[in-house]
GROMACS .gro file of C-alpha atoms in nm:
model
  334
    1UNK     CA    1   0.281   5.077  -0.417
    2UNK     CA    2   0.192   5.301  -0.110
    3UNK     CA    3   0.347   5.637   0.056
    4UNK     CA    4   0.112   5.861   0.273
    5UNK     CA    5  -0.212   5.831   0.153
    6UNK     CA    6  -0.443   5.594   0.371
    7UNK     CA    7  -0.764   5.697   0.202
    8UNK     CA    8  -0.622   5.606  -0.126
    9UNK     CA    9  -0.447   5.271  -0.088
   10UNK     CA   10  -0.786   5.173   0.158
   11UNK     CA   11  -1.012   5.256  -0.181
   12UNK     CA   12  -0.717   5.063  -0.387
   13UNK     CA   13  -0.724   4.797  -0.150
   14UNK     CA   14  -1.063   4.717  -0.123
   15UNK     CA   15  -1.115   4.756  -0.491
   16UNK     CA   16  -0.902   4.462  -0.560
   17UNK     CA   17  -1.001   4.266  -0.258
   18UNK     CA   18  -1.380   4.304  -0.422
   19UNK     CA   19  -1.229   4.066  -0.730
   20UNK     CA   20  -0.910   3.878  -0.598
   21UNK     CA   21  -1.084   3.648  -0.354
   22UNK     CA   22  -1.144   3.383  -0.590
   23UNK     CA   23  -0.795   3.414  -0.710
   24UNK     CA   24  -0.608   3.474  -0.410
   25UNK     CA   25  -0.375   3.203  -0.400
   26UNK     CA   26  -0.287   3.285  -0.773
   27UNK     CA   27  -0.250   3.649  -0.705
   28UNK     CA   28  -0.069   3.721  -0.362
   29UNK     CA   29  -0.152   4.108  -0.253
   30UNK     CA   30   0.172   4.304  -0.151
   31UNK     CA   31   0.196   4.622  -0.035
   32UNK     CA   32   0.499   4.816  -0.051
   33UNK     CA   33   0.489   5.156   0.168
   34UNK     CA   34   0.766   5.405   0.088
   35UNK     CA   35   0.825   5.570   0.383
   36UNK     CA   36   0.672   5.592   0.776
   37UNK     CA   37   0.333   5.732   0.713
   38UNK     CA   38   0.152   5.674   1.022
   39UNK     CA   39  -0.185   5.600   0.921
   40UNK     CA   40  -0.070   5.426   0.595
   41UNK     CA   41   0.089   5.195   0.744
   42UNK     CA   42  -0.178   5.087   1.000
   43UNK     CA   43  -0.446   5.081   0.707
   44UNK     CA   44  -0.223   4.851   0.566
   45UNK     CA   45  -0.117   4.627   0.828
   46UNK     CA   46  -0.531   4.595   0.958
   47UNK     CA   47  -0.572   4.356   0.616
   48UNK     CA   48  -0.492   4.054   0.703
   49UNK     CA   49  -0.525   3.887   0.371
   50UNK     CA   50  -0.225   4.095   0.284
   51UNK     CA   51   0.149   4.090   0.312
   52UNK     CA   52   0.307   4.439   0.435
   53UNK     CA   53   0.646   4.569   0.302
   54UNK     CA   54   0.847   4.877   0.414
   55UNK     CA   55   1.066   5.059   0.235
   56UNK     CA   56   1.256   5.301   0.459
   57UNK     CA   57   1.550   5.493   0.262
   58UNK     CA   58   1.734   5.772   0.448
   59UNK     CA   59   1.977   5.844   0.216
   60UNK     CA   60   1.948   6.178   0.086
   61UNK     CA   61   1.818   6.261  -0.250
   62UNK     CA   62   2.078   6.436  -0.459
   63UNK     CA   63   1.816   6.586  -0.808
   64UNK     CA   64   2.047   6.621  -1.106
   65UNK     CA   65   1.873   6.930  -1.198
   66UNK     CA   66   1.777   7.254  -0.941
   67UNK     CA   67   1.381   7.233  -0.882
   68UNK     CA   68   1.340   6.889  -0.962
   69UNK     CA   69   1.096   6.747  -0.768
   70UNK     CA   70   1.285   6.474  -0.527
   71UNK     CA   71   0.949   6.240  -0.479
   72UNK     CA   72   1.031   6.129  -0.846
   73UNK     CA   73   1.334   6.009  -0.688
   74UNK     CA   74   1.189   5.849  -0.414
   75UNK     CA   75   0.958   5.672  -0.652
   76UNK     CA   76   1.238   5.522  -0.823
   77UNK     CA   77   1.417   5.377  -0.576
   78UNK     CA   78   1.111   5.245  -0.363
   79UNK     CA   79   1.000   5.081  -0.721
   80UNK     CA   80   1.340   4.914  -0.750
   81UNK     CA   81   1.341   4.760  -0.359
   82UNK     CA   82   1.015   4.650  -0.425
   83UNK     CA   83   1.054   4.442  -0.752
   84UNK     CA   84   1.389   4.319  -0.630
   85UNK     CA   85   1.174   4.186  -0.382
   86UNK     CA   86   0.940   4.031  -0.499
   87UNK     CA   87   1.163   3.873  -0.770
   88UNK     CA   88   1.461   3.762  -0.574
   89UNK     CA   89   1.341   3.733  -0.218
   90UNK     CA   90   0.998   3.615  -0.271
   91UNK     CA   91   1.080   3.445  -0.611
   92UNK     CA   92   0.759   3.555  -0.852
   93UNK     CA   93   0.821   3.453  -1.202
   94UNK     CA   94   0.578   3.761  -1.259
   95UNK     CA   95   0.449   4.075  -1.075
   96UNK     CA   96   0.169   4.313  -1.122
   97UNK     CA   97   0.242   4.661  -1.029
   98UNK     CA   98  -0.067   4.911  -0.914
   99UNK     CA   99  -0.009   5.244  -0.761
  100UNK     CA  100  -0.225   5.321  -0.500
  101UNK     CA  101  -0.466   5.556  -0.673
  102UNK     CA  102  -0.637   5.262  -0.904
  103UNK     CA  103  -0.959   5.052  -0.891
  104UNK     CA  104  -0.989   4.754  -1.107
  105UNK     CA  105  -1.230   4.650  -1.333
  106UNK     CA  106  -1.462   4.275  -1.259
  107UNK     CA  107  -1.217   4.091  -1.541
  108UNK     CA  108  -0.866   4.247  -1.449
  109UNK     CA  109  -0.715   3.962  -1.299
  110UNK     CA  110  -0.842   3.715  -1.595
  111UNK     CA  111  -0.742   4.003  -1.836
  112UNK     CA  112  -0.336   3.957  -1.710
  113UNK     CA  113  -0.368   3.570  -1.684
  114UNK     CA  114  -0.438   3.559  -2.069
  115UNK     CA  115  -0.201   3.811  -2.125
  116UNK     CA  116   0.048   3.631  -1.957
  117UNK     CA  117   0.020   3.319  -2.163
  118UNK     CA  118   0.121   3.603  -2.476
  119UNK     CA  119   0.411   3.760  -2.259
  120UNK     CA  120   0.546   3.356  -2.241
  121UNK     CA  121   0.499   3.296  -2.602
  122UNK     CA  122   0.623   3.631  -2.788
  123UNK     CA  123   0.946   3.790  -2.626
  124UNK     CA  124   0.892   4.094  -2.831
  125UNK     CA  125   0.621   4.216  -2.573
  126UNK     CA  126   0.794   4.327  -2.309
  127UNK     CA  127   0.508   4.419  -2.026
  128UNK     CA  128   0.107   4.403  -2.026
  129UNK     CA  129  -0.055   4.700  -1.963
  130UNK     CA  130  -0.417   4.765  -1.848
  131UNK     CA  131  -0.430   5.106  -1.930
  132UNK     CA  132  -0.473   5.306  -2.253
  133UNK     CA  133  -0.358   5.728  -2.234
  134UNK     CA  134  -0.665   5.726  -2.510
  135UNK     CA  135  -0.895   5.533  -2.279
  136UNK     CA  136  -1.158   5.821  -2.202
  137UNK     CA  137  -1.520   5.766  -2.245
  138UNK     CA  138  -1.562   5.930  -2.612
  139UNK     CA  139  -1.264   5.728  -2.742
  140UNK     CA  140  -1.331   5.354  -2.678
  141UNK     CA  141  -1.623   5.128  -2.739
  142UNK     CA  142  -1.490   4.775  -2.783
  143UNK     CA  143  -1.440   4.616  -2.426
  144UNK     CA  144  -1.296   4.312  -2.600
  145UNK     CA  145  -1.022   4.443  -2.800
  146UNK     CA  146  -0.629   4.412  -2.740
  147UNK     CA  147  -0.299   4.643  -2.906
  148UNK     CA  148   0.006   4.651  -2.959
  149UNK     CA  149   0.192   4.925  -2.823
  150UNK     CA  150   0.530   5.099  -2.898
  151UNK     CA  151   0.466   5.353  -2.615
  152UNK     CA  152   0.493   5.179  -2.217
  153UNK     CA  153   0.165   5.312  -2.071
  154UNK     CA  154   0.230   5.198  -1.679
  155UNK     CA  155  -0.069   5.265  -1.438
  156UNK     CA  156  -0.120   4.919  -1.393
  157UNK     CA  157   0.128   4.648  -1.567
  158UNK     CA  158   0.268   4.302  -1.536
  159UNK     CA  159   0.648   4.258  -1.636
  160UNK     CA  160   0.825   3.894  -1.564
  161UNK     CA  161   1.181   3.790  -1.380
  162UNK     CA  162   1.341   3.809  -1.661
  163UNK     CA  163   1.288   4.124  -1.782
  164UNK     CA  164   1.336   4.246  -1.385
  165UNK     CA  165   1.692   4.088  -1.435
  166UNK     CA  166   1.752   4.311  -1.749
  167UNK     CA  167   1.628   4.594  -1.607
  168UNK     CA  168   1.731   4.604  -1.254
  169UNK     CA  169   2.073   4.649  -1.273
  170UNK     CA  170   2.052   4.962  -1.458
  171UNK     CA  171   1.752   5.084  -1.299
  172UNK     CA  172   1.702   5.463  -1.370
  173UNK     CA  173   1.760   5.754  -1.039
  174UNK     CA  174   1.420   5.912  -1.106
  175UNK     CA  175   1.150   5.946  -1.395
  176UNK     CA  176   1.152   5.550  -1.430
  177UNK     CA  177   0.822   5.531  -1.637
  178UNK     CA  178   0.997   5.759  -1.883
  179UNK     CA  179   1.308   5.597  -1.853
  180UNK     CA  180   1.152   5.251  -1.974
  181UNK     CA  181   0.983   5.487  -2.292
  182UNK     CA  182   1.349   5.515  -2.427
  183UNK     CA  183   1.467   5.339  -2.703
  184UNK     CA  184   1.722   5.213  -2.524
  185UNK     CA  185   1.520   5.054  -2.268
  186UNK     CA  186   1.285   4.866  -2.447
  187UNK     CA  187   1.522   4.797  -2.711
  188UNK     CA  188   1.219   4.761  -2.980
  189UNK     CA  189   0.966   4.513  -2.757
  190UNK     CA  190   0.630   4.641  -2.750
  191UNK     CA  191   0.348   4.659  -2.481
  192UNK     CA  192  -0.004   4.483  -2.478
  193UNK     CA  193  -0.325   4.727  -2.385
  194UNK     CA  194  -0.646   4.727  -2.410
  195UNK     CA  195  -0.904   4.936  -2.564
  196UNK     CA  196  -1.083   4.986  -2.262
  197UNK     CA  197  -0.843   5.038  -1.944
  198UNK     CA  198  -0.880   4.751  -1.679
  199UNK     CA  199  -0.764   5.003  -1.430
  200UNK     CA  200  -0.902   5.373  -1.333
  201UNK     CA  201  -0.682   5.598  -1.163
  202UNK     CA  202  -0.873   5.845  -0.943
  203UNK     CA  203  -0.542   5.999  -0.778
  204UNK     CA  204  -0.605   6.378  -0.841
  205UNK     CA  205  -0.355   6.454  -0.513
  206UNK     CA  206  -0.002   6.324  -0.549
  207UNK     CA  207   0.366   6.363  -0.681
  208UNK     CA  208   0.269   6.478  -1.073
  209UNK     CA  209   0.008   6.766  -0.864
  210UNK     CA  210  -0.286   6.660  -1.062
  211UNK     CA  211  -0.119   6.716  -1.385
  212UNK     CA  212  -0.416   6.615  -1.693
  213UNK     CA  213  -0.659   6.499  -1.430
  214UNK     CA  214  -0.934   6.633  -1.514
  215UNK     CA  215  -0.885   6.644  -1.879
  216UNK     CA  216  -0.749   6.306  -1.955
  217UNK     CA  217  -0.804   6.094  -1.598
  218UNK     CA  218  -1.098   6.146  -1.443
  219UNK     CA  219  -1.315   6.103  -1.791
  220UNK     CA  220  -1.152   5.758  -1.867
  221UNK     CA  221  -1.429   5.445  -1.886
  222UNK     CA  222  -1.336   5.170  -1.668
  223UNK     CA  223  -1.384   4.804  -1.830
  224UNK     CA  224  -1.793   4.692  -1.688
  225UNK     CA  225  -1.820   4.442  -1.974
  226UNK     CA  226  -1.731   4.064  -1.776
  227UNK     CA  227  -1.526   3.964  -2.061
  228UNK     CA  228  -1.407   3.545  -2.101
  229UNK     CA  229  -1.071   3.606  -2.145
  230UNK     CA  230  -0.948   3.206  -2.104
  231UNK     CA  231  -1.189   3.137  -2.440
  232UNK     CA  232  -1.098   3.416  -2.630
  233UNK     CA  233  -0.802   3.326  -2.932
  234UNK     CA  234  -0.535   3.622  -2.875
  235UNK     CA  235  -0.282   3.489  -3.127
  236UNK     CA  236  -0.365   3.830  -3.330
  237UNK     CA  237  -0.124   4.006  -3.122
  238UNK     CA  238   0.173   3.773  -3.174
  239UNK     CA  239   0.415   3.966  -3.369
  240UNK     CA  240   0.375   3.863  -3.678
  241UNK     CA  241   0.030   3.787  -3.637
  242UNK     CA  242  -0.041   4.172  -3.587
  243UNK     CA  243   0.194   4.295  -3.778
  244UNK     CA  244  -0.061   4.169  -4.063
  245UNK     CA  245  -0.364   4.200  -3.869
  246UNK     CA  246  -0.313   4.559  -3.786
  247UNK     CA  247  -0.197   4.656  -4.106
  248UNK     CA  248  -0.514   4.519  -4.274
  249UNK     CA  249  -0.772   4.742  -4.083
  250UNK     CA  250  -0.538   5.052  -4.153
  251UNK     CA  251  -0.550   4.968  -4.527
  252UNK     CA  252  -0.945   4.979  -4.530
  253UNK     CA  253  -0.946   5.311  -4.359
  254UNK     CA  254  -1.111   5.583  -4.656
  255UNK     CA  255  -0.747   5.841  -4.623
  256UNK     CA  256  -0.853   6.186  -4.564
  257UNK     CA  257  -0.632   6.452  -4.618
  258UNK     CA  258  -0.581   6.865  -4.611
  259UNK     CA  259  -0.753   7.112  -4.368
  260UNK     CA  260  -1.005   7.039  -4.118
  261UNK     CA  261  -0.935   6.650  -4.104
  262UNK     CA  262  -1.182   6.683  -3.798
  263UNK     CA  263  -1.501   6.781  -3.999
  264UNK     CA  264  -1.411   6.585  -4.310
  265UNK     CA  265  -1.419   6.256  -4.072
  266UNK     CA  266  -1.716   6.370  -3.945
  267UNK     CA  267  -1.872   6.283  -4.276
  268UNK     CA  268  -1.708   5.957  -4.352
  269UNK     CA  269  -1.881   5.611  -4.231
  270UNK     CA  270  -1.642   5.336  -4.100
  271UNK     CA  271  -1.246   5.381  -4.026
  272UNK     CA  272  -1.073   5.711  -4.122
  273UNK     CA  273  -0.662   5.773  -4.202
  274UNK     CA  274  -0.506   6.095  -4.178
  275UNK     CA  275  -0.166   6.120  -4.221
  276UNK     CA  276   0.049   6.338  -3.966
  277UNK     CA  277   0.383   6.484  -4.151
  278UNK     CA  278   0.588   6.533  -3.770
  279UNK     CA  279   0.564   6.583  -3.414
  280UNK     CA  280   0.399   6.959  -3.477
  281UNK     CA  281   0.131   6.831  -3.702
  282UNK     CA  282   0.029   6.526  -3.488
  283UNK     CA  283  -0.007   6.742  -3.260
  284UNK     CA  284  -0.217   6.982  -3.399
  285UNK     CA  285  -0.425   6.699  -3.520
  286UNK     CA  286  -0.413   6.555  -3.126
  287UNK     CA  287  -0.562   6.873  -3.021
  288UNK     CA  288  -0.847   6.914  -3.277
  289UNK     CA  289  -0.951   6.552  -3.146
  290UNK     CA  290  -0.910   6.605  -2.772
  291UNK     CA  291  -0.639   6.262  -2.805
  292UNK     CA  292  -0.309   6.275  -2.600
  293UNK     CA  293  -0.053   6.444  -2.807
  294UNK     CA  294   0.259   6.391  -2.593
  295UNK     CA  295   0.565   6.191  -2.734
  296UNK     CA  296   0.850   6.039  -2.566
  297UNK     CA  297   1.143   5.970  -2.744
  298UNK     CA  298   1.028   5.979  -3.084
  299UNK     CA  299   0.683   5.791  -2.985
  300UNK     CA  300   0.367   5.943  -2.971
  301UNK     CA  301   0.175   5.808  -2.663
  302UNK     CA  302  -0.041   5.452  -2.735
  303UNK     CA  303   0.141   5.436  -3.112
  304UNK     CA  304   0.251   5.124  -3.315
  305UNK     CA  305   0.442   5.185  -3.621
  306UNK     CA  306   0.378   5.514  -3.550
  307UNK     CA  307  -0.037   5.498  -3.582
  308UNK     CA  308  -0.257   5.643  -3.303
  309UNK     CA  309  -0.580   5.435  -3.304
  310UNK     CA  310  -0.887   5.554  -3.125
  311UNK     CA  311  -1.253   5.576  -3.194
  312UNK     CA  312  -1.444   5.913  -3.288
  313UNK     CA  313  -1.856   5.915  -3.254
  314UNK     CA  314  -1.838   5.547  -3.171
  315UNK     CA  315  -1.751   5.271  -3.307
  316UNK     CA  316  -1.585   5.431  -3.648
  317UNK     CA  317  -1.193   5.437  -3.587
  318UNK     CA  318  -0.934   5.727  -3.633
  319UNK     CA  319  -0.607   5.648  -3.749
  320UNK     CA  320  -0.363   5.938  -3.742
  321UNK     CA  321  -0.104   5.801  -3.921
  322UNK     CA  322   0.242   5.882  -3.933
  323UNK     CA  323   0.533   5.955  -4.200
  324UNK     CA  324   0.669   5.605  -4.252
  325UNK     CA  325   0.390   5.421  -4.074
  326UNK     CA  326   0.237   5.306  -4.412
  327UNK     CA  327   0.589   5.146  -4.591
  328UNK     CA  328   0.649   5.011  -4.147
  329UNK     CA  329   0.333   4.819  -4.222
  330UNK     CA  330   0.364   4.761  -4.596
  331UNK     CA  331   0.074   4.925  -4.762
  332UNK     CA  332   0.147   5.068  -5.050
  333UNK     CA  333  -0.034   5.433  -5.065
  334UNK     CA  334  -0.310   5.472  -5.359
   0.00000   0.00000   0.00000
């Protein structure tokens, strides 16, 4: 997904050409400019291993709100004539969206292709992500690990047809990643992400202005690990599977409770659980950590069941744990 930024989509773009070659006829490139940038789209039409798409809207934007910001808009509707696209015209059972601000890590493709085999199997995953909002270098260590996810995390993502046909029809005016973070959306279906983000973004100039670059972007860890994704068993993250799975490791996390929950981790070995009461105190505990603490309808960013998983002084595990999370996962409380 391009507008008017050749440098960008040419590092994109030759980022994913660096690992697609041997998959090309698997993985089709697109690219889908919004707009008549010049430059962008002569960058993208001197590829020739790629297809070119234009989207040119000159409708006006009508913002429901004074000030909004009317790229947001744009956004949205150059997403939907894209994926209607791809789906209907072009007929792809699935798609794999990247903005073009992203480079990919060696094992991104193989990463989705497993992934995909789960999205098949277990319709209560609703997308594959290959980004975590946790994924900077102090939080992550273990390149091979998978979650489940409450919270859509975007910047990078699969979705199939059929969830295209659900959601097209209804597709939002503007804010669509935070459209598809409402309840209503995802109706309950959960995301797939990884530890270790498959994707980094490096876009420090576009529509959000550089909003939590520096703090949360630019320190993330892009997957270097070549990972074997085709002989690795992923039937953890089946539903049920994980619902088990994920509520074991919680369980043998030592609880730690009362004031300065960072310092008393500090001192723990292995997995920690503190227990957040509401929105306020996770996010007090969010900031004492340095962790995302923004929520979205009800959801804090990369939950399940309301846990936030992330590492602290690598490899030991935080789980900041929230008011029903424990009887969601039934583990009965010491």
């Amino acid at each position: 997904m391009a507008c008017n930024r050749a440098n960008y989509l040419e590092r994109t773009i030759n980022s994913v050409f660096k690992y697609q070659g041997s998959v090309a006829s698997k993985y089709p490139l697109f690219v889908s400019q919004d707009g008549s940038n010049p430059q962008v789209k002569s960058k993208a039409l001197s590829y020739d291993k790629l297809t070119y798409m234009q989207h040119l809207d000159f409708e006006p934007v009508h913002a429901d709100n004074p000030g909004e910001l009317t790229a947001y808009y744009k956004i949205a509707r150059h997403y939907k004539w894209a994926l209607d696209n791809l789906f209907y015209k072009h007929n792809f059972s699935r798609v794999i969206i990247l903005e073009d601000d992203m480079e990919i890590a060696p094992d991104f493709f193989d990463y989705f292709e497993a992934a995909a085999d789960l999205l098949d199997k277990d319709k209560s995953i609703m997308a594959v992500s290959s980004w975590n909002d946790n994924g900077q270098k102090q939080f992550v260590h273990d390149p091979y690990v998978l979650y489940r996810s409450d919270f859509f995390p975007g910047l990078g993502w699969m979705l199939t047809r059929t969830t295209w046909d659900e959601l097209s029809p209804k597709w939002p005016k503007a804010y669509w990643d935070d459209w598809l973070r409402l309840k209503e959306n995802h109706k309950g279906r959960q995301f797939i992400r990884p530890e270790v983000c498959r994707t980094y973004n490096f876009g420090e100039h576009g529509s959000s202005l550089g909003q939590f670059f520096q703090q949360y972007l630019a320190p993330i860890k892009l997957n270097d690990v070549p990972v074997d994704w085709k002989s690795r068993d992923l039937s953890y993250l089946i539903k049920d599977n994980y619902e088990k799975y994920f509520a074991e490791i919680v369980k043998k996390a030592t609880p730690v409770h009362g004031e300065n929950v960072v310092l008393k981790a500090h001192d723990i070995e292995g997995d920690v659980r503190i227990e957040y009461k509401d929105q306020s105190h996770f996010e007090i505990i969010a900031r004492q950590f340095g962790i995302f603490n923004e929520w979205k309808d009800g959801i804090p960013r990369t939950a399940y069941k309301g846990v936030v998983v992330f590492r602290y002084q690598t490899p030991r595990r935080i789980f900041l744990v929230g008011p029903d999370s424990l009887r969601q996962l039934g583990i009965k409380d010491p």
